[in-house]
XYZ file of C-alpha atoms in Angstrom:
565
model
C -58.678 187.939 -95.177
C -62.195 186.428 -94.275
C -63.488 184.049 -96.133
C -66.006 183.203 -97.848
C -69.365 182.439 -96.550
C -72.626 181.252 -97.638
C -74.560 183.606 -94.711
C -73.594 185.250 -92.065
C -75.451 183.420 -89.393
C -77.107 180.108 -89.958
C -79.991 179.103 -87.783
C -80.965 175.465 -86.736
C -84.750 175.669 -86.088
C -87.716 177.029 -87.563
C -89.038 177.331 -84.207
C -90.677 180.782 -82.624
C -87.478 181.642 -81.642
C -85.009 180.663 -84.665
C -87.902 182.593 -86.486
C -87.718 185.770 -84.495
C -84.191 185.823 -84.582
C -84.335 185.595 -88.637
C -86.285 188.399 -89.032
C -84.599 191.052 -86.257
C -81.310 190.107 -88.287
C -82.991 190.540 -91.325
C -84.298 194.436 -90.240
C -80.736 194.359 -89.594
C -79.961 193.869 -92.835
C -77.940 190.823 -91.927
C -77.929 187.408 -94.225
C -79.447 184.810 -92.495
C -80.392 181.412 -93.385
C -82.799 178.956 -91.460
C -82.777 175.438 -91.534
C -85.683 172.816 -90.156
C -84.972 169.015 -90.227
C -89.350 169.061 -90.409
C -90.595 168.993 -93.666
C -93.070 172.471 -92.449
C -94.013 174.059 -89.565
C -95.392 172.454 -86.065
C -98.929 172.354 -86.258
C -100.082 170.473 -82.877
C -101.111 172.393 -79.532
C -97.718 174.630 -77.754
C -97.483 177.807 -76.130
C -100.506 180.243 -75.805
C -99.273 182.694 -73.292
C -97.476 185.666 -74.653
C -96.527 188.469 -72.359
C -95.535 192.387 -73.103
C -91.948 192.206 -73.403
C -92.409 189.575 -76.162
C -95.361 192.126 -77.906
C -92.397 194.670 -77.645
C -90.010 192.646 -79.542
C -92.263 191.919 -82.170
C -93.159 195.229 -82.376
C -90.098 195.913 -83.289
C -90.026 193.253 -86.071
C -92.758 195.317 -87.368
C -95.267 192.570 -87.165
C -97.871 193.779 -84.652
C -100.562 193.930 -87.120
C -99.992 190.185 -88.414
C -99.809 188.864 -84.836
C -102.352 190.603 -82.989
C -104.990 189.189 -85.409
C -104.234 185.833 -83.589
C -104.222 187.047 -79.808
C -106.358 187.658 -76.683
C -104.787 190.970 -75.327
C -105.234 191.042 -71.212
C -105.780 187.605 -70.401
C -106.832 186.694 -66.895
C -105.929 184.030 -65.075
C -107.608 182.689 -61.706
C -106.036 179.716 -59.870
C -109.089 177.471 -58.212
C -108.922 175.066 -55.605
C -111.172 171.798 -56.168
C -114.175 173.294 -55.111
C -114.102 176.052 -58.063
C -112.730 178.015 -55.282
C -110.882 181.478 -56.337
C -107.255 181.402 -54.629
C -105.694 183.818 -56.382
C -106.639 186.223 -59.872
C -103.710 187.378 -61.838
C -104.982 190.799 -63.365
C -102.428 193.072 -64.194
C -103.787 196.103 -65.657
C -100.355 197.853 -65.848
C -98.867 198.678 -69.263
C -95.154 200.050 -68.936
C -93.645 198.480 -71.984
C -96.666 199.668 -74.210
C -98.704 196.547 -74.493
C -101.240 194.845 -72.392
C -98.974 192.537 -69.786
C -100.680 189.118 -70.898
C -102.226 187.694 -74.217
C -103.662 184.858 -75.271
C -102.616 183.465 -78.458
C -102.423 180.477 -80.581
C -99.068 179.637 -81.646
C -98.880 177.456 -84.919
C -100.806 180.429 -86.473
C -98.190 183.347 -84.928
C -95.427 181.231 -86.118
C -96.592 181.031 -89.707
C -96.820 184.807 -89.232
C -92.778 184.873 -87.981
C -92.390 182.832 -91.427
C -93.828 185.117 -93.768
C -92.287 188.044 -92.054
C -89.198 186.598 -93.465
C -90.593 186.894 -97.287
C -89.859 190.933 -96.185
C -85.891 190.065 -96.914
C -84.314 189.292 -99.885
C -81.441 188.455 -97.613
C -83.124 185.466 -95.404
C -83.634 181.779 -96.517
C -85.755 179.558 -95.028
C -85.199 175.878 -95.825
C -87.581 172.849 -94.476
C -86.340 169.051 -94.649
C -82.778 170.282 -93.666
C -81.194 168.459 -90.594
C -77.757 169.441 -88.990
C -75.823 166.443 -89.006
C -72.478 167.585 -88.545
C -70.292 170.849 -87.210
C -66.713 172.205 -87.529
C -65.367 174.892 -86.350
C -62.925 177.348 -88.835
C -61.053 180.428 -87.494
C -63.089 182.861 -88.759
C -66.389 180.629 -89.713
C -68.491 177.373 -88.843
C -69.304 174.370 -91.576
C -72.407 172.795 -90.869
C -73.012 169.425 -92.699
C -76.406 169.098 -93.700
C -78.894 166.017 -94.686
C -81.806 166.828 -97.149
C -84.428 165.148 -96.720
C -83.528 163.206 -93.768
C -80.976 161.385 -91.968
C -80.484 159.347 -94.787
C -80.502 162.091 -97.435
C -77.749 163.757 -99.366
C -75.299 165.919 -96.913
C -74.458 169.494 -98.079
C -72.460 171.860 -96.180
C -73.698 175.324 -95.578
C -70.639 178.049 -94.496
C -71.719 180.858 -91.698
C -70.091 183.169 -89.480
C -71.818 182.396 -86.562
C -74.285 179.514 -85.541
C -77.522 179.474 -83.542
C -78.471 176.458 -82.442
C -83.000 176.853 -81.862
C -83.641 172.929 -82.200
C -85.623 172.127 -79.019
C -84.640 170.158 -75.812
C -83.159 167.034 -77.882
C -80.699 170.283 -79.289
C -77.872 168.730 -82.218
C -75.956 172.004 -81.745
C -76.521 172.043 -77.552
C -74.964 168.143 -77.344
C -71.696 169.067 -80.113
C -71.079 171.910 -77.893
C -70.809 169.288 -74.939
C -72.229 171.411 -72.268
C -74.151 170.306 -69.150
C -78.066 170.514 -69.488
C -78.843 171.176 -65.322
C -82.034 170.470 -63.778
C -84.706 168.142 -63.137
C -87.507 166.415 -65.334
C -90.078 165.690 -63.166
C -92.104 162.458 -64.360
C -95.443 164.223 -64.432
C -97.475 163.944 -67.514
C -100.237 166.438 -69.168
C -102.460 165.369 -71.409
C -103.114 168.695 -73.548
C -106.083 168.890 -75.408
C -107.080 171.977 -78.112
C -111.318 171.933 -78.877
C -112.697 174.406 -82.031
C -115.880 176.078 -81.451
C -115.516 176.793 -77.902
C -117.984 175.195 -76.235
C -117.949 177.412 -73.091
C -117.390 180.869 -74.811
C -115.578 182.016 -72.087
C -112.509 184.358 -72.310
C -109.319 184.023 -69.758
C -107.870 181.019 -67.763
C -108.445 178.930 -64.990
C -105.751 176.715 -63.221
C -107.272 173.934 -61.213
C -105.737 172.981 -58.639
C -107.595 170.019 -57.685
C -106.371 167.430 -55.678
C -108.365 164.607 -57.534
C -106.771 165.701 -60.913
C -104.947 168.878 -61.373
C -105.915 170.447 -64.720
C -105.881 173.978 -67.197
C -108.670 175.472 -68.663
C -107.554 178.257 -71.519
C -109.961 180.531 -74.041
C -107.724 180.983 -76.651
C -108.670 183.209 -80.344
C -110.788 182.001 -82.815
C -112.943 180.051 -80.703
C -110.763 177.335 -79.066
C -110.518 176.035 -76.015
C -107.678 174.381 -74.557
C -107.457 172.426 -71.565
C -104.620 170.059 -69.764
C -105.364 166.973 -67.360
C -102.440 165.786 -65.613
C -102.322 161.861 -65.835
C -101.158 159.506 -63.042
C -98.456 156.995 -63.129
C -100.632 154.312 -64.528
C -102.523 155.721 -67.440
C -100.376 155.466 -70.623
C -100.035 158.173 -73.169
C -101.935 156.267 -75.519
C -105.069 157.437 -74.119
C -104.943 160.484 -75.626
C -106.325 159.089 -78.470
C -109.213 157.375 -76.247
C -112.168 159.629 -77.202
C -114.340 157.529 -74.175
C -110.993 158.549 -72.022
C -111.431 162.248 -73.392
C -115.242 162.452 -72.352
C -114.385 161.133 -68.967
C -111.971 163.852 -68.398
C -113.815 166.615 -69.586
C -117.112 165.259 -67.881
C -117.979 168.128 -65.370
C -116.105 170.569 -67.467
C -118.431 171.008 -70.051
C -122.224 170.189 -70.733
C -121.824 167.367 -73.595
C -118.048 165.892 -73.225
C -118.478 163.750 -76.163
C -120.193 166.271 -78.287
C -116.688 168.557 -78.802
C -114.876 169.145 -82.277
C -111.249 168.257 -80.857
C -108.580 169.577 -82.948
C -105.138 168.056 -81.161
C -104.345 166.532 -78.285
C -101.113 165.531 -77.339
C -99.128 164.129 -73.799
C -96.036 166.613 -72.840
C -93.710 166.166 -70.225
C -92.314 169.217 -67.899
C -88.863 169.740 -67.592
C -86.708 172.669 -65.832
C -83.316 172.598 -67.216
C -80.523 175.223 -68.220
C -77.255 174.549 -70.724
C -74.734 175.404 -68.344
C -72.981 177.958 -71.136
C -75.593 179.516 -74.058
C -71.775 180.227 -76.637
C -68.859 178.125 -77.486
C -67.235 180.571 -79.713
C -68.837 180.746 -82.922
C -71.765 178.306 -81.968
C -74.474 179.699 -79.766
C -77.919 178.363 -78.109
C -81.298 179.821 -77.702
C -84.856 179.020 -76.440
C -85.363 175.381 -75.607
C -82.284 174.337 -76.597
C -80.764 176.700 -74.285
C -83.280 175.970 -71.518
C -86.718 173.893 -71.067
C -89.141 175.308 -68.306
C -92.675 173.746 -67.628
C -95.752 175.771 -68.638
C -97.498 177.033 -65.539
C -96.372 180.864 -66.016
C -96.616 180.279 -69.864
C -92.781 181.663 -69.970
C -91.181 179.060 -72.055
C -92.392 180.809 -75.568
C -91.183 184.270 -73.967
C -88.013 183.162 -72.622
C -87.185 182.259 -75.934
C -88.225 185.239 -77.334
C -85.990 187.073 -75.115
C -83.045 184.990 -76.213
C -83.528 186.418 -79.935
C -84.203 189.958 -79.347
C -81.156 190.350 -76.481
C -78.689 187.961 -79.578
C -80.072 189.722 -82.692
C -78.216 193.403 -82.290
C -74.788 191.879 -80.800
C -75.030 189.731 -83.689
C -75.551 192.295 -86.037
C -72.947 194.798 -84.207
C -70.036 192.142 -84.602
C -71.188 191.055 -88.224
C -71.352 194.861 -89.323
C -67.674 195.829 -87.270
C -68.841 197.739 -84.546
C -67.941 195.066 -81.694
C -65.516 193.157 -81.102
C -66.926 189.135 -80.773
C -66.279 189.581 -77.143
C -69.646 191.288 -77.291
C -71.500 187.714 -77.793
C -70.420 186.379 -74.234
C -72.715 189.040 -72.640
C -75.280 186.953 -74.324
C -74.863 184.052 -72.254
C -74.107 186.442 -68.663
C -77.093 188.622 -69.630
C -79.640 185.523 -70.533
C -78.578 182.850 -68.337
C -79.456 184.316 -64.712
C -82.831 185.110 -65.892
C -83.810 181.991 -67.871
C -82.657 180.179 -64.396
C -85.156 182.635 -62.315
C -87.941 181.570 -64.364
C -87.479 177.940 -64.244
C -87.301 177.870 -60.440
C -90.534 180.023 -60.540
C -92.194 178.151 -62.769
C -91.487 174.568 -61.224
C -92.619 176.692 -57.704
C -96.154 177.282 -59.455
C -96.298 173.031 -60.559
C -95.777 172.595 -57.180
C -98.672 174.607 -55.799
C -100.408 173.596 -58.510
C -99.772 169.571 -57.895
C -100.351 169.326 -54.328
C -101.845 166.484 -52.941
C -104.922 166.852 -50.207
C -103.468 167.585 -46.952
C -100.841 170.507 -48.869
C -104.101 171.593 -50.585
C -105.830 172.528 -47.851
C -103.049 174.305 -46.274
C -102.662 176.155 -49.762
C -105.954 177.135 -49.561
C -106.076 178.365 -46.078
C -102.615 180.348 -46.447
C -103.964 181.642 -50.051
C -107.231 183.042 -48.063
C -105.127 184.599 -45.216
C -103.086 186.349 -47.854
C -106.175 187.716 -50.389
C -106.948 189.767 -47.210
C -103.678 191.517 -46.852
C -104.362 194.409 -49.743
C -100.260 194.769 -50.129
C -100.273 190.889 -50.993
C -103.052 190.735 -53.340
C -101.759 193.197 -55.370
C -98.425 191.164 -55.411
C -100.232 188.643 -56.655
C -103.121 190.259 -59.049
C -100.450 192.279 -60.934
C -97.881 190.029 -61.427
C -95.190 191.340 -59.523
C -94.081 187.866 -58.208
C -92.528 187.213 -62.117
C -88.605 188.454 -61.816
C -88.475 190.761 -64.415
C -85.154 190.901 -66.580
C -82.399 192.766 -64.933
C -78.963 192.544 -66.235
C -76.064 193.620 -63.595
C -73.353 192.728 -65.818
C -72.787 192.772 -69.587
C -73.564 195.510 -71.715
C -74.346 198.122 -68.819
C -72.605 201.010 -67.115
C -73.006 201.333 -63.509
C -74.972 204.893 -62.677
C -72.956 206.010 -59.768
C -69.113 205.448 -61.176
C -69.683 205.402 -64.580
C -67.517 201.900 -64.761
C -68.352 199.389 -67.860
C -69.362 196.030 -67.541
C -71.551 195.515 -64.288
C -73.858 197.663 -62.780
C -75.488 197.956 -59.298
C -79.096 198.242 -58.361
C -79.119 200.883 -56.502
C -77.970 204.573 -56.938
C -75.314 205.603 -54.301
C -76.209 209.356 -53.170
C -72.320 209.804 -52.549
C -71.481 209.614 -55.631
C -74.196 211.251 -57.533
C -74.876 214.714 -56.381
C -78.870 214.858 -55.753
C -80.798 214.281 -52.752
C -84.350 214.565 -53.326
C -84.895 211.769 -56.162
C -87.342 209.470 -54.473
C -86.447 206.489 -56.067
C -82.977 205.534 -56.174
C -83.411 202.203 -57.863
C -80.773 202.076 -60.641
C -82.935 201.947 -63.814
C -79.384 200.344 -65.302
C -79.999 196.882 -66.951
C -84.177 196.865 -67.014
C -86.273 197.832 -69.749
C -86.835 201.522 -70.634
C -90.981 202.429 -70.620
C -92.803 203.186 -73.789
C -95.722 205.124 -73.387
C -97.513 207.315 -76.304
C -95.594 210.339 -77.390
C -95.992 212.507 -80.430
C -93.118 213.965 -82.897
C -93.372 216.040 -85.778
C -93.973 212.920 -88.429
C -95.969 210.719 -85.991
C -99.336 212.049 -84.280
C -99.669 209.688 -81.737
C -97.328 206.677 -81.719
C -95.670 204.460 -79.420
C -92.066 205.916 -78.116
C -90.230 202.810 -79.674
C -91.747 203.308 -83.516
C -90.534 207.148 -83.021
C -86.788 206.409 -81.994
C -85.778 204.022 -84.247
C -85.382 199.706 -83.870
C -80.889 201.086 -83.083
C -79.276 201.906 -79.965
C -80.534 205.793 -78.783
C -79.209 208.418 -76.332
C -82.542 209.876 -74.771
C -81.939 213.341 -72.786
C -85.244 215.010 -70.704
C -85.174 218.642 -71.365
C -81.788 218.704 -73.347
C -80.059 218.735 -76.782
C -78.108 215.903 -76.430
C -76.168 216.870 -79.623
C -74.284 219.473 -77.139
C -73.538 217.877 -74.230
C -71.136 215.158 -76.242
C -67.814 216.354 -77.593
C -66.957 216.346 -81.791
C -65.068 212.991 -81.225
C -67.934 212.121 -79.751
C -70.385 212.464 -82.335
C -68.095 211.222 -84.511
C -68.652 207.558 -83.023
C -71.997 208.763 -82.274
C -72.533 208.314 -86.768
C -70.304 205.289 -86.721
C -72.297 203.288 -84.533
C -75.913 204.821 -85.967
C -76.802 206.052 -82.594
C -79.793 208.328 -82.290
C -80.459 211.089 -80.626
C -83.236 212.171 -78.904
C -84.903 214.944 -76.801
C -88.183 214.483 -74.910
C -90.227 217.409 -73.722
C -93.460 218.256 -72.480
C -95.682 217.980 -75.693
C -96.306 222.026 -74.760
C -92.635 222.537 -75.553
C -92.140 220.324 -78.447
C -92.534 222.710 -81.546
C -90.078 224.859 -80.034
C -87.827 222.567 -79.049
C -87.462 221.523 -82.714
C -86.612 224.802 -83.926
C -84.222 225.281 -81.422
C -82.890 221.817 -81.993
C -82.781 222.094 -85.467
C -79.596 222.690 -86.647
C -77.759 220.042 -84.558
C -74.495 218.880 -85.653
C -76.230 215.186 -85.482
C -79.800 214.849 -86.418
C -81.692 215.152 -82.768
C -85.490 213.419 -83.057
C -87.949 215.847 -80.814
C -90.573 213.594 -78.719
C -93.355 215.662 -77.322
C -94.336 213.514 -73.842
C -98.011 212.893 -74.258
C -99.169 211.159 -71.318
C -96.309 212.607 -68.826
C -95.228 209.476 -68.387
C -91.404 210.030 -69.075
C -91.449 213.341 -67.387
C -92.608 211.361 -64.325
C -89.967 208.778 -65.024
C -87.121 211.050 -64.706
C -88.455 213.347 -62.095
C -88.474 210.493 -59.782
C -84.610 209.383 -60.372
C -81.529 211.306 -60.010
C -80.730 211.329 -63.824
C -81.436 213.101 -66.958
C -79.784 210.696 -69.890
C -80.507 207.128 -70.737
C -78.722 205.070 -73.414
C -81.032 202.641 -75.241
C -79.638 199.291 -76.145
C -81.695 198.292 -79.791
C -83.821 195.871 -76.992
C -84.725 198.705 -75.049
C -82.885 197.873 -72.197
C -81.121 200.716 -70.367
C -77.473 200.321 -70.736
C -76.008 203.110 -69.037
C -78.385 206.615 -67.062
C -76.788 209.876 -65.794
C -76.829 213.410 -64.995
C -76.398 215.442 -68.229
C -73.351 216.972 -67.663
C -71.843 212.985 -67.143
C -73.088 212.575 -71.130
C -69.836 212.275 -72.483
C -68.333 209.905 -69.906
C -71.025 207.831 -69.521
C -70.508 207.708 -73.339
C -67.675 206.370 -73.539
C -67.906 203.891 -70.864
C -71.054 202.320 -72.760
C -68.690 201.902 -75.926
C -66.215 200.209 -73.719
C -69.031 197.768 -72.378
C -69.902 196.869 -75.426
C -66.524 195.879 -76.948
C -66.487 198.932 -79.200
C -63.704 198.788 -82.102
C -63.055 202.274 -82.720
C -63.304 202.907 -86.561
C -61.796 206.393 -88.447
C -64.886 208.639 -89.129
C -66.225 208.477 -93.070
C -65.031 211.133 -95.117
């Protein structure tokens, strides 16, 4: 017998991420309760680059329309040498996952938008001026002791079945776990500094990379400006509140330094370090306290991000009985590898971005070879130098064998019978497109707001009620698994009558824009499996449905459960 707990997962930081996470659990319909040793939110200048995947995920926290209010979508960036030089423009135009690859935002207002999101759920609690003081571990829950108010406060104990550490770098939950925290910390300063009423009313972002002072230059919404000076070894921090030592900075940047209405400023650090495990059974870690990254590619908020929407569903599948716990270690296989590719890019980019004269002018002169090659400036301009997520083990199903657990990235033509797929790139462990489609209850939506925020089997052409067996429909229901058929838009009205009486429900997506017809005409397969992040867990010819099938269930630590009724 279980017993009894307060919530089922308990999350240390009110954070972006400890946010996110509360509200996927909540549309999860799981308890959750946050806890932030601040008495409110962080109000002074953080992240403002938000990229598609993270628009994805909180589109499927149904908060597009809160958020977006507070964004720049398609935000440019150009790197400059210290001539105002153009090296290299980052301009990706290309919208797979269904949003603009870059935005602009301004965080403190998108996380008070992740707070309120929470009001949605009778089953969240949020609860400022709470600090984690203390942890044990029970067999079947955690007991975290509490102080209100403080350090010094009164210590309560809150009772959870799993615990999320999302406390920063200086992490409570990262140090009781007593894991390694790998990497560097550089001793480079910025000096970040957020001015209202933009006084150059420009959109988009420059990166400076100026010998005589490296610095960032960043329209943001609502008519701020940000920009970051990186200070030498012998200026303290307390010149940030120098308003002559402001004006000197910003002298040549602007008309009338010391006429600005400066809103924050504040000196940062960059650091690129990795926990070296994110679980320690019923304890887990996520964003900064799972990593720190420095802020060139503006991945640190999005990294995060990630962290919540890959933990939220295995959460919920083990809370709800679906998984087994061994479910949460592909957390930390999935997560880890990536978080590690974007540090290393990102303290790449400080170094370009840092170099002194004589590697500046070799930058330069390489960066104007290159802008000539067409091949490498569209390597550059769209973005395709960022390592995009790609999970070859955990919950995926390798393509050619059908075998649970790890999955190669490639398609061997041996093993599946079709020769004239041009691309066979495994599509196994990267995220699914999502372009417009149209079903019988939604016009014109996005793919992801017509399939459901749950795991989905997705067949081109096919019912994909009829190419599983009863058994396996049966854990088909269990598990809430939809079903879904995409056709040309031409054939969709038929489709649905002839797909109508399906022994499980089958959703009918008419394919708008082609885009998913092109998708699986150019790969040997005609079945995906959707993982609730929109990943693809497992893709195969129809008639390997069934197998495939089962092999995802075994990936994802499956407990087999006797059908209702």
């Amino acid at each position: 017998m279980q017993s009894a707990v307060d919530t089922d997962v308990l999350i240390v930081g009110a954070g972006p991420v400890g946010l996110m996470l509360a509200n996927l659990l909540g549309l999860y319909g799981r308890r959750v309760t946050v806890i932030e040793a601040r008495a409110e939110l962080i109000d002074y200048p953080r992240g403002v680059g938000m990229d598609d995947e993270s628009f994805r995920t909180i589109q499927t926290a149904q908060l597009v329309e809160q958020v977006a209010q507070h964004t720049v979508p398609h935000h440019i960036v150009r790197l400059v040498n210290g001539k105002g030089q153009v090296l290299m423009v980052n301009d990706p135009a290309t919208d797979e996952f269904g949003w603009p690859r870059k935005h602009g935002f301004v965080q403190p207002l998108v996380d008070r938008e992740l707070l309120a999101g929470l009001r949605r759920y009778p089953s969240a609690d949020v609860r400022f001026s709470h600090e984690l003081v203390g942890l044990h571990e029970e067999p079947d829950h955690v007991r975290a002791d509490v102080s209100l108010g403080g350090p010094e406060g009164s210590v309560s104990q809150i009772r959870a079945r799993y615990l999320v550490g999302c406390e920063g770098g200086r992490s409570f939950t990262r140090r009781w776990m007593d894991v390694g925290f790998e990497g560097v910390s550089p001793s480079t300063r910025w000096l970040v500094i957020d001015v209202d009423n933009d006084p150059l009313g420009t959109p988009n972002v420059y990166l400076g990379a100026d010998p005589r002072r490296p610095y960032v230059s960043i329209g943001l919404p609502h008519g701020i400006r940000r920009w970051e000076f990186m200070l030498f070894d012998d200026e303290p921090a307390e010149l940030a509140e120098d308003r002559t030592f402001l004006a000197k900075l910003l002298t040549g940047h602007v008309p009338d330094p010391h006429a600005l209405e400066v809103i924050g400023q504040r000196v940062f650090s960059h650091h690129g370090r990795i926990a070296t495990r994110f679980r320690k059974n019923r304890v887990l870690l996520a964003g900064d306290a799972a990593h720190l990254m420095p802020v060139w590619l503006g991945q640190g908020w999005n990294s995060g991000i990630r962290d919540a929407t890959n933990l939220a569903w295995k959460l919920a599948s083990v809370l709800r009985g679906l998984c087994d716990d061994a479910l949460l270690d592909t957390y930390d296989l999935e997560r880890r590898e990536h978080a590690k590719a974007m540090i290393d890019l990102n303290m790449t980019a400080g170094s370009i971005m840092k170099a002194d004269r004589r590697l500046a002018t070799v930058r330069d002169t390489v960066a104007g070879a290159l802008s000539l090659v067409p091949a490498m400036k569209s390597y550059l301009t769209d973005m395709r130098f960022k390592p995009m997520p790609r999970y070859r083990r955990g919950v995926v199903v390798d393509p050619s064998r059908q075998t649970a657990g790890s999955a190669a990235d490639t398609i061997r033509p041996r093993l599946v019978p079709v020769v004239d797929a041009p691309d066979r790139t495994s599509p196994v462990g990267l995220q699914f497109i999502q372009p417009r489609v149209r079903t019988a209850a939604a016009g014109d939506a996005l793919f992801d707001d017509v399939i459901g925020n749950w795991w989905a089997i997705v067949a081109w052409g096919n019912d994909p009620s009829r190419l599983l067996t009863p058994d396996d429909l049966d854990r088909v229901r269990d598990l809430g698994i939809g079903l879904v058929c995409v056709v040309p838009e031409q054939q969709r009205q038929w489709a649905e009558r002839a797909y109508g009486g399906a022994a499980v429900p089958v959703t009918v997506v008419g394919d708008l824009q082609g885009r998913i017809k092109r998708w699986f005409d150019e790969r040997p397969l005609g079945v995906v499996f959707l993982r609730p992040d929109r990943f693809v867990a497992a893709a195969c010819l129809a008639q390997q449905t069934s197998a495939t099938l089962r092999a995802v269930l075994q990936a994802m630590s499956y407990v087999k459960r006797e059908p209702k009724g």
